[in-house]
Structures are given as structure tokens and as C-alpha cells.
Short mmCIF file of C-alpha atoms in Angstrom, two decimals:
data_model
loop_
_atom_site.label_atom_id
_atom_site.label_comp_id
_atom_site.label_asym_id
_atom_site.label_seq_id
_atom_site.Cartn_x
_atom_site.Cartn_y
_atom_site.Cartn_z
CA MET Q 221 -0.47 -50.72 -140.70
CA THR Q 222 -4.21 -50.72 -140.22
CA PRO Q 223 -5.35 -54.04 -138.32
CA GLU Q 224 -7.13 -55.64 -141.74
CA LEU Q 225 -3.42 -55.16 -143.27
CA THR Q 226 -1.79 -56.69 -140.51
CA ILE Q 227 -4.03 -59.95 -140.48
CA ALA Q 228 -3.88 -60.09 -144.45
CA LEU Q 229 -0.35 -59.91 -144.28
CA ILE Q 230 0.18 -62.77 -141.18
CA VAL Q 231 -2.71 -65.08 -143.17
CA ILE Q 232 -0.15 -64.22 -146.41
CA LEU Q 233 2.86 -65.30 -144.92
CA GLY Q 234 1.75 -68.40 -143.62
CA LEU Q 235 0.13 -69.58 -146.45
CA LEU Q 236 3.40 -68.94 -148.14
CA SER Q 237 5.13 -70.68 -145.29
CA ILE Q 238 2.86 -73.59 -145.67
CA TYR Q 239 3.40 -73.70 -149.67
CA LEU Q 240 7.31 -74.25 -148.95
CA LEU Q 241 7.00 -76.73 -146.13
CA ILE Q 242 5.30 -79.07 -148.34
CA SER Q 243 6.42 -77.85 -151.80
CA HIS Q 244 9.50 -80.37 -152.24
CA TYR Q 245 7.82 -83.38 -150.85
CA LEU Q 246 4.61 -82.32 -153.36
CA ASN Q 247 7.06 -81.80 -155.93
CA ASP Q 248 9.06 -85.41 -155.29
CA PHE Q 249 5.48 -86.92 -155.27
CA ILE Q 250 4.48 -85.57 -158.71
CA LYS Q 251 8.60 -85.98 -159.95
CA ARG Q 252 7.81 -90.16 -158.29
CA LYS Q 253 5.06 -90.84 -159.73
CA PHE Q 254 5.35 -89.98 -163.48
CA PHE Q 255 8.64 -91.58 -163.58
CA ARG Q 256 6.69 -94.82 -162.70
CA ASN Q 257 3.45 -93.59 -164.67
CA PHE Q 258 5.79 -93.38 -168.04
CA TYR Q 259 7.89 -95.75 -167.75
CA TYR Q 260 5.44 -98.27 -166.77
CA HIS Q 261 3.59 -97.59 -169.90
CA LYS Q 262 6.75 -97.98 -171.96
CA ILE Q 263 7.62 -101.07 -170.86
CA TYR Q 264 3.49 -102.39 -171.53
CA ARG Q 265 3.98 -100.78 -174.59
CA TYR Q 266 7.22 -103.00 -175.48
CA VAL Q 267 5.75 -106.39 -174.26
CA GLU Q 268 2.56 -105.97 -176.00
CA LYS Q 269 5.03 -104.97 -179.98
CA LYS Q 270 7.37 -107.97 -178.99
CA ASP Q 271 4.19 -110.51 -178.04
CA LEU Q 272 6.38 -111.44 -174.96
CA ARG Q 273 5.17 -112.58 -171.55
CA LEU Q 274 5.07 -110.03 -168.36
CA ILE Q 275 4.41 -110.29 -164.50
CA ASN Q 276 4.41 -107.60 -161.77
CA ASN Q 277 4.79 -106.97 -158.45
CA PHE Q 278 6.25 -110.22 -158.43
CA GLU Q 279 7.40 -111.63 -154.72
CA PHE Q 280 9.26 -114.33 -153.28
CA THR Q 281 10.93 -115.84 -150.11
CA ILE Q 282 14.50 -115.61 -149.73
CA ASP Q 283 14.79 -116.80 -146.35
CA GLU Q 284 12.13 -116.98 -143.08
CA SER Q 285 12.89 -113.88 -142.27
CA THR Q 286 12.95 -111.75 -145.78
CA ASN Q 287 11.07 -111.32 -148.42
CA ALA Q 288 11.78 -109.92 -152.17
CA HIS Q 289 9.82 -107.73 -154.32
CA LEU Q 290 10.63 -106.92 -158.16
CA ASP Q 291 8.33 -104.56 -160.04
CA HIS Q 292 8.36 -106.46 -163.43
CA VAL Q 293 9.91 -109.97 -164.86
CA ILE Q 294 9.60 -109.78 -168.50
CA PHE Q 295 10.28 -112.93 -170.03
CA GLY Q 296 12.43 -112.09 -173.67
CA ASN Q 297 13.24 -114.33 -176.51
CA LYS Q 298 16.75 -115.32 -174.89
CA TYR Q 299 16.53 -114.06 -171.35
CA ILE Q 300 14.45 -113.52 -168.34
CA TYR Q 301 14.90 -109.20 -167.30
CA LEU Q 302 13.98 -109.10 -163.18
CA ILE Q 303 13.56 -105.17 -162.88
CA THR Q 304 13.27 -103.30 -160.04
CA ASP Q 305 13.11 -99.80 -159.99
CA LYS Q 306 14.52 -96.77 -157.84
CA TYR Q 307 13.62 -93.23 -157.55
CA TRP Q 308 16.32 -91.29 -156.33
CA THR Q 309 16.80 -87.55 -156.03
CA LYS Q 310 20.10 -86.60 -156.47
CA GLY Q 311 22.90 -89.61 -156.93
CA VAL Q 312 23.88 -93.16 -155.88
CA TYR Q 313 27.94 -93.56 -155.30
CA GLY Q 314 29.45 -96.90 -155.02
CA LYS Q 315 31.23 -99.72 -157.06
CA GLU Q 316 30.88 -103.29 -158.00
CA GLU Q 317 32.06 -105.19 -154.74
CA ASP Q 318 31.05 -102.71 -152.31
CA LYS Q 319 28.37 -103.64 -149.62
CA SER Q 320 27.06 -100.68 -149.72
CA TRP Q 321 26.55 -97.26 -151.20
CA LEU Q 322 26.56 -93.91 -150.73
CA LEU Q 323 22.92 -92.24 -151.90
CA PHE Q 324 22.29 -88.45 -151.16
CA LYS Q 325 18.81 -87.80 -150.67
CA SER Q 326 20.33 -83.90 -150.73
CA GLU Q 327 22.91 -81.40 -151.08
CA ASP Q 328 23.71 -81.92 -147.19
CA LYS Q 329 21.73 -85.29 -146.38
CA ARG Q 330 23.55 -88.69 -147.64
CA ILE Q 331 23.25 -92.34 -146.43
CA TYR Q 332 24.51 -95.89 -146.37
CA ILE Q 333 21.79 -98.15 -148.87
CA ASP Q 334 22.74 -101.97 -149.24
CA ASN Q 335 24.67 -102.20 -153.17
CA PRO Q 336 21.50 -103.08 -155.11
CA LEU Q 337 23.34 -104.80 -157.89
CA LYS Q 338 24.42 -107.35 -155.09
CA LYS Q 339 20.71 -107.14 -153.88
CA ASN Q 340 19.69 -108.43 -157.49
CA GLU Q 341 22.04 -111.46 -157.79
CA LEU Q 342 21.31 -112.66 -154.19
CA ARG Q 343 17.27 -112.39 -156.05
CA ALA Q 344 18.72 -113.91 -158.75
CA GLU Q 345 20.31 -116.43 -157.17
CA LYS Q 346 17.67 -117.54 -155.07
CA LEU Q 347 15.46 -117.66 -158.10
CA SER Q 348 17.60 -119.97 -159.68
CA LEU Q 349 17.55 -122.18 -156.52
CA VAL Q 350 13.66 -122.45 -156.49
CA THR Q 351 12.60 -123.07 -159.65
CA GLY Q 352 15.65 -124.22 -160.90
CA ILE Q 353 16.17 -122.46 -163.86
CA ASP Q 354 19.53 -121.83 -164.68
CA MET Q 355 21.07 -118.15 -163.40
CA ASN Q 356 22.46 -117.43 -166.67
CA MET Q 357 18.96 -117.15 -168.14
CA PHE Q 358 18.98 -114.03 -165.30
CA VAL Q 359 19.73 -110.49 -166.19
CA THR Q 360 19.25 -108.51 -163.48
CA ILE Q 361 18.52 -104.48 -163.98
CA VAL Q 362 17.73 -101.67 -161.47
CA ILE Q 363 15.99 -98.84 -163.05
CA VAL Q 364 16.55 -95.13 -161.71
CA ASN Q 365 15.00 -91.69 -162.82
CA ASN Q 366 17.07 -90.02 -165.90
CA ASP Q 367 17.86 -87.34 -163.84
CA CYS Q 368 19.44 -89.07 -160.74
CA LEU Q 369 23.25 -88.94 -161.06
CA LEU Q 370 24.83 -92.56 -161.69
CA ASP Q 371 27.38 -94.45 -162.99
CA GLU Q 372 25.99 -96.81 -165.63
CA ASN Q 373 29.21 -98.39 -166.00
CA ILE Q 374 29.17 -100.77 -163.43
CA LYS Q 375 27.51 -103.96 -163.57
CA ILE Q 376 28.20 -107.27 -162.11
CA ASN Q 377 29.27 -109.96 -164.69
CA ASN Q 378 27.52 -108.21 -167.39
CA GLN Q 379 23.98 -109.38 -166.16
CA HIS Q 380 23.43 -107.25 -163.26
CA ILE Q 381 22.95 -104.07 -164.27
CA ILE Q 382 21.74 -100.12 -163.47
CA LEU Q 383 21.02 -98.47 -165.99
CA LYS Q 384 18.61 -94.86 -166.23
CA GLU Q 385 15.13 -95.76 -167.62
CA ARG Q 386 15.21 -93.85 -171.18
CA HIS Q 387 18.43 -96.75 -171.56
CA LEU Q 388 16.07 -99.53 -171.11
CA ILE Q 389 14.12 -100.66 -174.58
CA LYS Q 390 17.81 -100.01 -175.42
CA THR Q 391 19.34 -102.30 -173.16
CA ILE Q 392 17.17 -105.36 -173.55
CA GLU Q 393 16.78 -104.96 -177.32
CA SER Q 394 20.63 -105.29 -176.97
CA PHE Q 395 21.12 -108.75 -174.66
CA GLU Q 396 17.66 -109.80 -176.95
CA LYS Q 397 20.52 -109.87 -179.89
CA GLU Q 398 22.70 -111.76 -178.62
CA ASN Q 399 24.01 -114.65 -180.78
CA ILE Q 400 22.62 -117.77 -178.61
CA ASP Q 401 19.45 -119.92 -178.48
CA ASN Q 402 15.73 -118.81 -178.19
CA ILE Q 403 13.84 -119.66 -174.98
CA ASN Q 404 11.85 -122.23 -176.60
CA ASP Q 405 8.26 -122.68 -176.19
CA GLU Q 406 8.31 -125.90 -174.10
CA GLN Q 407 10.70 -124.18 -171.71
CA LEU Q 408 9.29 -121.01 -171.80
CA GLN Q 409 6.13 -122.48 -170.47
CA GLN Q 410 7.81 -124.09 -167.87
CA VAL Q 411 9.46 -120.83 -166.91
CA VAL Q 412 6.23 -118.87 -166.78
CA TYR Q 413 4.28 -121.57 -164.84
CA ALA Q 414 7.31 -121.96 -162.29
CA PHE Q 415 7.48 -118.32 -161.69
CA ASN Q 416 3.15 -118.00 -161.34
CA LYS Q 417 3.35 -121.14 -158.60
CA ILE Q 418 5.55 -118.84 -156.44
CA LYS Q 419 3.79 -115.42 -157.33
CA ASN Q 420 0.13 -117.56 -156.74
CA SER Q 421 2.05 -119.39 -153.57
CA THR Q 422 2.93 -115.63 -151.65
CA SER Q 423 -0.20 -113.98 -152.33
CA GLN Q 424 -2.37 -116.74 -150.53
#
């Protein structure tokens, strides 16, 4: 084997090693990016079509050392939807009342995470306290990527749920068809004002 061929093989093997090293992280980034871009646009189209109010990247204080973040708050005709999104590469397992859930990051790597339904229930309780809005007006939703392994039958009190992105709009529509009174215009203005007041105070 000539020196030139040896050098060429070394360079090719080096490039291949680098590609194999970064391809997993690159693919994960691309999938995560497209997941959020796609479902964000879906939310915007839905809100615009239905003429609803929307606040993105909503943050508020739970206690002196803890802030909470919601990716989207949609003000529907019947409910206020508090939405957080998660991109999980493999799957997640847990029950409604479990304090922790098992998150599968790869075939051989798994970690414990806080129960996302319980976290959202806490967010709703805190928001109810600081805004004076009836807790029953909130529906909390954890959105995950469509290829995440997930038991979508898990929920707390039917208003704290986790589901795949493809079921988001159908789920909101189902809540909006419930046989309850609409939020009237005056109530809606007060609710949106309360949320905006918190958002503005947090961003300062």
C-alpha cells in the first residue's frame, strides 16, 4: 500500500468516525426542530382560524426559588389550555399518581423524571391562586412527539392530560364541544389581562 493510499484511508476513516460521533446528535436536533416547528405552526393556524387568543412562552413564579414555564396558553371558548411540549426520543412510562416517571433516552439508558401531569397540575393550582381564575377552567396538556412510546390513557381528573402532537387539535375541539357555558367576553378580557399582567411582570 502506497503512503498516499494509506493517508487517504486514514482521512476517510477519520471523517467516518466524526460523522458517526455527531450523526446521532444531529439527527436528534433535526427531529426535535421539525417537531416543534410543525406543531407550533399548527397551533398558530388553529388559533387564527378560530379567532382565539394565544400567549407563547409564558412564565410565572411558583415560589421564591421556582419559576414555571408554559410553551403556549390558548384561551378557548370553554377552557384555557396550558400547554407544555416535550421531545422524548424513545418513550416514557408512569402512572397518574406516581411521583416520578421513567424516561427511556435510549435502548440502554433511562432516567427518572418528575411526573409531568403532576407538574402541570401544580402549575394550574398556582395560576388559579395568583389570578383568581377557577381551576376548573384550566386544561393542562403535555404534548410529545408522535413517535414517542406513550400511554395516552393516562390523565388526572380528565383535565390534566398527556398526548401525542397529532391528537392536539382533536382534543381541544372535544373540550370545546362540551355542554357548558362559554366564557363571556368580559370574563375573557379579565382572564387575558391577568395573564398579561403576570407575563409582563416576569419579563421585567
